[in-house]
Coordinates of C-alpha atoms in Angstrom, one line a residue:
X44 CA 108.1 130.8 92.8
X45 CA 106.1 128.6 90.0
X46 CA 103.2 126.5 91.0
X47 CA 100.5 124.7 89.9
X48 CA 97.0 126.4 90.8
X49 CA 93.9 124.5 90.4
X50 CA 91.1 127.2 90.3
X51 CA 88.2 125.1 90.9
X52 CA 86.9 121.6 90.8
X53 CA 86.8 119.9 87.2
X54 CA 88.5 118.4 84.3
X55 CA 92.2 119.3 84.4
X56 CA 92.1 121.0 81.1
X57 CA 89.5 123.5 82.5
X58 CA 91.2 124.3 85.7
X59 CA 94.9 123.7 86.5
X60 CA 97.4 126.2 84.8
X61 CA 100.8 126.9 86.2
X62 CA 101.3 130.3 87.7
X63 CA 104.6 132.3 87.9
X64 CA 105.5 134.9 90.7
X65 CA 103.4 133.0 93.4
X66 CA 104.6 133.6 96.9
X67 CA 106.7 131.3 98.5
X68 CA 105.7 129.2 101.5
X69 CA 106.4 130.5 105.1
X70 CA 108.8 129.6 106.9
X71 CA 108.6 125.9 108.3
X72 CA 106.8 125.6 111.8
X73 CA 107.5 122.5 114.1
X74 CA 107.2 119.3 112.3
X75 CA 107.5 120.6 109.0
X76 CA 110.1 120.8 106.3
X77 CA 110.6 123.4 103.6
X78 CA 111.6 121.1 100.5
X79 CA 112.9 122.2 97.0
X80 CA 110.8 119.8 94.8
X81 CA 112.5 117.8 92.1
X82 CA 109.8 115.3 90.8
X83 CA 106.1 114.7 91.9
X84 CA 104.1 111.7 91.1
X85 CA 100.5 111.4 90.9
X86 CA 98.0 109.0 93.0
X87 CA 94.5 108.5 92.6
X88 CA 94.0 110.9 95.5
X89 CA 94.8 113.8 93.3
X90 CA 92.6 113.4 90.6
X91 CA 89.9 112.6 93.1
X92 CA 90.2 115.5 95.2
X93 CA 90.7 117.7 91.9
X94 CA 87.1 116.3 90.7
X95 CA 85.6 117.5 93.8
X96 CA 84.0 113.8 94.2
X97 CA 85.7 113.3 97.6
X98 CA 85.1 116.8 98.6
X99 CA 83.8 115.9 102.5
X100 CA 87.1 113.7 102.7
X101 CA 89.7 115.7 101.2
X102 CA 89.2 119.4 102.2
X103 CA 90.7 122.3 100.4
X104 CA 93.7 123.7 102.1
X105 CA 92.7 127.1 103.6
X106 CA 89.2 126.1 102.6
X107 CA 89.2 127.9 99.2
X108 CA 90.8 127.9 95.8
X109 CA 93.0 128.0 94.2
X110 CA 95.2 125.1 95.9
X111 CA 98.2 123.6 94.7
X112 CA 97.9 119.5 94.1
X113 CA 100.7 116.9 94.6
X114 CA 101.4 115.0 97.8
X115 CA 104.2 112.2 96.7
X116 CA 107.3 114.6 96.4
X117 CA 111.0 113.8 96.0
X118 CA 113.2 116.8 96.6
X119 CA 116.0 118.7 98.8
X120 CA 115.3 120.3 102.2
X121 CA 116.2 124.0 102.1
X122 CA 114.4 125.0 105.4
X123 CA 114.5 123.4 108.9
X124 CA 112.3 124.6 111.9
X125 CA 115.1 125.0 114.9
X126 CA 112.9 122.4 116.9
X127 CA 113.5 119.8 114.1
X128 CA 117.4 120.7 113.5
X129 CA 118.4 117.8 115.5
X130 CA 116.7 115.3 113.1
X131 CA 116.5 117.2 109.9
X132 CA 119.5 119.5 107.9
X133 CA 119.2 121.5 105.0
X134 CA 120.7 119.8 102.2
X135 CA 119.3 116.5 102.7
X136 CA 117.5 114.9 99.8
X137 CA 114.2 113.4 100.9
X138 CA 110.9 111.7 99.8
X139 CA 107.7 112.7 101.3
X140 CA 104.1 111.5 101.2
X141 CA 100.9 112.1 102.7
X142 CA 98.0 110.5 105.0
X143 CA 94.7 111.8 104.0
X144 CA 95.5 113.7 101.1
X145 CA 98.3 115.5 99.8
X146 CA 98.8 119.2 98.5
X147 CA 101.1 121.6 97.6
X148 CA 103.8 119.8 96.1
X149 CA 103.3 120.9 92.5
X150 CA 105.6 123.7 93.3
X151 CA 109.2 125.0 93.1
X152 CA 108.8 125.0 97.0
X153 CA 106.8 123.4 99.4
X154 CA 106.0 122.3 103.2
X155 CA 105.9 118.9 103.8
X156 CA 105.1 116.8 107.0
X157 CA 108.4 115.6 108.6
X158 CA 106.2 112.6 110.1
X159 CA 105.6 111.4 106.5
X160 CA 109.3 112.0 105.3
X161 CA 112.3 110.1 104.7
X162 CA 116.1 110.4 103.6
X163 CA 116.2 109.5 99.8
X164 CA 119.3 107.4 99.5
X165 CA 122.0 108.0 97.4
X166 CA 121.2 105.7 94.7
X167 CA 117.6 106.6 94.1
X168 CA 117.0 109.3 91.8
X169 CA 114.2 111.8 92.5
X170 CA 112.1 110.7 89.9
X171 CA 112.1 107.2 91.0
X172 CA 111.7 108.2 94.5
X173 CA 108.8 110.4 94.1
X174 CA 107.1 107.5 91.7
X175 CA 107.8 105.2 94.8
X176 CA 106.2 107.4 97.3
X177 CA 102.7 106.0 97.6
X178 CA 101.6 103.1 95.5
X179 CA 104.7 100.9 95.8
X180 CA 104.2 100.9 99.6
X181 CA 100.7 100.0 99.4
X182 CA 101.6 97.0 97.1
X183 CA 104.4 96.0 100.1
X184 CA 101.7 96.4 102.7
X185 CA 99.1 94.3 101.0
X186 CA 101.2 91.3 99.9
X187 CA 103.1 91.3 103.2
X188 CA 99.9 90.8 104.9
X189 CA 99.0 87.8 102.6
X190 CA 100.9 84.3 102.6
X191 CA 101.8 83.7 99.3
X192 CA 104.9 81.2 99.5
X193 CA 104.0 78.4 97.0
X194 CA 100.9 80.1 96.0
X195 CA 99.1 80.5 92.5
X196 CA 98.6 84.2 92.3
X197 CA 96.6 86.2 89.8
X198 CA 97.1 90.2 89.7
X199 CA 94.5 91.9 88.1
X200 CA 95.7 95.4 86.7
X201 CA 99.2 94.4 86.8
X202 CA 100.7 97.0 84.9
X203 CA 99.7 100.1 87.0
X204 CA 101.8 101.8 89.6
X205 CA 100.2 99.3 92.3
X206 CA 100.1 96.1 90.3
X207 CA 103.6 95.9 88.7
X208 CA 104.5 96.7 92.3
X209 CA 102.4 93.6 93.4
X210 CA 103.5 91.4 90.6
X211 CA 107.4 91.7 91.8
X212 CA 106.8 91.5 95.4
X213 CA 104.4 88.5 94.7
X214 CA 107.4 86.8 92.8
X215 CA 110.0 87.9 95.5
X216 CA 107.6 86.4 98.1
X217 CA 108.0 82.9 96.8
X218 CA 104.7 82.4 94.7
X219 CA 104.7 79.3 92.7
X220 CA 102.9 80.7 89.5
X221 CA 102.2 84.3 88.8
X222 CA 99.5 85.4 86.5
X223 CA 98.9 89.0 85.7
X224 CA 96.2 91.0 83.5
X225 CA 97.1 94.3 81.3
X226 CA 95.9 95.9 77.8
X227 CA 99.3 94.8 76.2
X228 CA 101.9 92.1 76.4
X229 CA 104.7 95.0 76.5
X230 CA 103.4 96.5 79.7
X231 CA 104.1 93.3 81.5
X232 CA 107.6 92.8 80.5
X233 CA 110.4 92.2 83.1
X234 CA 108.1 91.8 86.1
X235 CA 108.5 88.1 86.3
X236 CA 105.1 87.2 85.0
X237 CA 104.5 83.4 84.2
X238 CA 101.1 83.9 82.6
X239 CA 100.5 87.2 80.9
X240 CA 96.5 87.7 80.4
X241 CA 96.0 90.4 77.6
X242 CA 92.2 91.9 77.6
X243 CA 90.2 91.7 75.8
X244 CA 91.9 88.7 73.9
X245 CA 91.8 86.8 77.0
X246 CA 89.1 86.3 79.5
X247 CA 90.7 86.2 83.3
X248 CA 88.0 84.2 84.4
X249 CA 88.9 81.3 82.2
X250 CA 91.2 78.8 83.2
X251 CA 93.0 76.2 80.8
X252 CA 91.2 72.9 81.6
X253 CA 92.9 70.9 84.2
X254 CA 94.2 74.2 85.5
X255 CA 94.2 74.6 89.4
X256 CA 92.3 77.2 90.9
X257 CA 94.5 80.4 91.8
X258 CA 94.9 80.9 95.7
X259 CA 95.3 84.5 96.0
X260 CA 93.8 87.1 93.9
X261 CA 95.0 91.0 93.9
X262 CA 92.5 93.2 92.5
X263 CA 94.5 96.2 91.5
X264 CA 92.2 98.0 89.1
X265 CA 88.8 96.4 88.6
X266 CA 86.4 96.6 91.3
X267 CA 83.2 95.0 92.5
X268 CA 82.7 93.5 89.2
X269 CA 85.9 91.2 90.0
X270 CA 84.6 90.0 93.0
X271 CA 81.1 89.3 91.2
X272 CA 83.1 87.3 88.6
X273 CA 85.3 85.2 91.2
X274 CA 81.5 84.3 93.0
X275 CA 79.8 83.4 89.5
X276 CA 82.9 81.3 88.3
X277 CA 83.3 77.9 90.5
X278 CA 87.1 76.7 90.5
X279 CA 88.5 79.9 89.6
X280 CA 89.8 80.8 93.1
X281 CA 90.3 78.3 96.4
X282 CA 87.8 78.4 99.1
X283 CA 88.3 80.4 101.8
X284 CA 88.7 77.5 104.5
X285 CA 91.7 76.2 102.0
X286 CA 93.3 79.5 102.1
X287 CA 91.6 81.2 99.0
X288 CA 92.0 85.0 99.3
X289 CA 90.4 88.0 96.9
X290 CA 92.6 91.0 98.2
X291 CA 90.9 94.0 97.0
X292 CA 93.3 96.8 97.0
X293 CA 91.4 99.0 94.4
X294 CA 87.8 99.3 95.6
X295 CA 86.5 101.6 92.5
X296 CA 87.5 103.9 90.0
X297 CA 84.8 106.8 90.7
X298 CA 84.4 107.2 94.2
X299 CA 81.8 110.0 95.6
X300 CA 82.0 111.3 99.5
X301 CA 80.2 114.6 99.9
X302 CA 79.2 113.4 103.5
X303 CA 78.7 111.0 105.9
X304 CA 76.1 109.0 103.8
X305 CA 78.1 108.6 100.8
X306 CA 81.2 107.3 103.0
X307 CA 78.9 104.6 104.4
X308 CA 77.2 103.7 100.8
X309 CA 80.8 103.2 99.7
X310 CA 82.0 101.6 102.8
X311 CA 79.1 99.2 103.6
X312 CA 79.1 97.2 100.6
X313 CA 82.9 96.5 100.8
X314 CA 82.3 95.6 104.8
X315 CA 79.5 93.4 103.6
X316 CA 81.7 91.2 101.4
X317 CA 84.4 90.9 104.3
X318 CA 81.6 89.6 106.3
X319 CA 79.5 87.5 104.2
X320 CA 82.7 85.7 102.5
X321 CA 83.6 84.9 106.3
X322 CA 80.2 83.1 106.6
X323 CA 80.6 81.2 103.6
X324 CA 83.9 78.9 104.2
X325 CA 83.1 76.8 100.9
X326 CA 83.6 80.3 98.7
X327 CA 86.8 82.6 98.7
X328 CA 87.1 84.9 101.3
X329 CA 87.1 89.1 100.6
X330 CA 90.0 90.9 102.1
X331 CA 89.5 94.7 102.1
X332 CA 93.1 96.1 102.2
X333 CA 92.9 99.6 103.9
X334 CA 96.7 101.0 104.9
X335 CA 98.5 103.8 105.5
X336 CA 102.4 104.7 104.5
X337 CA 104.4 104.9 107.5
X338 CA 108.0 106.5 107.4
X339 CA 109.0 102.7 108.0
X340 CA 107.5 101.5 105.1
X341 CA 108.6 104.2 102.7
X342 CA 112.1 103.8 104.0
X343 CA 112.0 100.1 103.1
X344 CA 110.5 100.6 99.8
X345 CA 113.3 103.2 98.9
X346 CA 115.6 100.3 100.0
X347 CA 114.2 98.1 97.7
X348 CA 114.5 100.3 94.6
X349 CA 118.0 101.6 95.8
X350 CA 120.6 99.9 93.0
X351 CA 123.4 100.6 95.7
X352 CA 122.1 98.0 98.3
X353 CA 123.7 94.5 98.7
X354 CA 122.4 92.6 95.2
X355 CA 121.4 95.7 93.6
X356 CA 117.5 96.9 93.4
X357 CA 114.8 93.9 94.3
X358 CA 112.0 96.1 93.1
X359 CA 111.8 98.2 89.8
X360 CA 109.3 101.3 90.0
X361 CA 107.4 101.5 86.3
X362 CA 107.0 104.9 85.3
X363 CA 104.5 105.6 82.4
X364 CA 106.7 106.1 79.2
X365 CA 105.4 109.3 78.2
X366 CA 106.6 110.7 81.3
X367 CA 108.3 112.5 83.3
X368 CA 106.1 115.1 82.2
X369 CA 107.5 118.9 82.1
X370 CA 106.2 121.3 84.7
X371 CA 104.4 123.5 82.1
X372 CA 100.6 123.8 81.9
X373 CA 100.1 121.7 79.1
X374 CA 102.5 119.0 80.8
X375 CA 100.6 119.0 84.2
X376 CA 97.2 118.8 82.6
X377 CA 98.7 116.0 80.0
X378 CA 99.5 114.0 83.1
X379 CA 96.5 114.3 85.1
X380 CA 94.4 113.2 82.1
X381 CA 96.4 110.6 81.4
X382 CA 96.4 109.4 85.2
X383 CA 92.5 109.8 85.0
X384 CA 92.1 108.0 82.0
X385 CA 92.9 104.5 83.7
X386 CA 95.6 103.7 81.2
X387 CA 98.8 104.9 82.6
X388 CA 101.2 102.7 82.1
X389 CA 102.8 102.4 85.6
X390 CA 103.3 106.0 87.8
X391 CA 102.6 109.4 86.2
X392 CA 105.8 111.8 87.2
X393 CA 106.0 115.1 86.9
X394 CA 109.7 116.9 86.1
X395 CA 109.3 120.0 88.2
X396 CA 113.2 120.9 88.8
X397 CA 113.5 120.5 85.1
X398 CA 111.5 123.5 84.5
X399 CA 113.0 125.3 87.5
X400 CA 116.4 125.1 85.9
X401 CA 115.3 125.9 82.7
X402 CA 114.0 129.1 83.8
X403 CA 116.8 130.2 86.7
X404 CA 114.3 129.8 89.4
X405 CA 116.8 129.1 92.2
X406 CA 115.3 131.4 95.4
X407 CA 117.1 130.0 98.6
X408 CA 115.8 129.8 101.6
X409 CA 117.1 129.5 105.4

């Protein structure tokens, strides 16, 4: 079997490599499924774990190196424990995700949590399924919890994996005006944006004269500086008593959690903004998004991206055009480096099955 090994914490170019001849995973225990992997998409959890910055929250599997990254997986079931045979069958295409941290996915075969796995619709290919496994679900949960009908909405970071989904879902929810920021106009093409704000050419905090304030701002890529800018710019976002909401989906690019003290240091300011904004009804309300992707949410997302549903797909999963990346040492390193750069144009996807097919790796499990 071929898999990706992370030999230590550190930069992708120094610690990641593709290893051939690795042992196969053990037979699945109850609640686990053995999957032949087709594709894996990367999430911030992957590079944060690789960096070692979140070592206290995201523990190494087995407590030691090497470990195999990757938790958002699309593939086909090749092994089921007898206890789960009534629910799952060999040959079923699936998409799997994770809760605290996902590992093991960047391999020809991996074990996934059955409780975080759903059947992949026939109309959804593996690359799309992997790309939809995490970010689109968080976008769905965050937008669903926010009143959007007839609202003026701004999406910061509208071209990323989460932001591109938020833009489309906001439009589908009936927003009257959708603005979004991105580094180039092309990155927002086809998403349903009324006002594309390309930085640094335009300052998103400056509204044209006579323009009413936004009702909702979704932060998908800036962090604390965005909330500070909103509070220092009168008239940019409606006050909380009028429904003005700043929804922080993205909290920070660099998160360090080496212990409970770091966790408190990270969460403290966020909770302070939540509480403080409630005592300032004349200012915008700060909403801290924290969500977990349930099977129901994942199933719903896959239904939205499935072109075979009535009316066709209502959500397009945006994938970076540099991908899908090959399942090679250079390809995997390039994928991680692009994702960690914060300049990916959508989801970063690695094509695991393409390399397996090319090399003739077709081990069978039972």
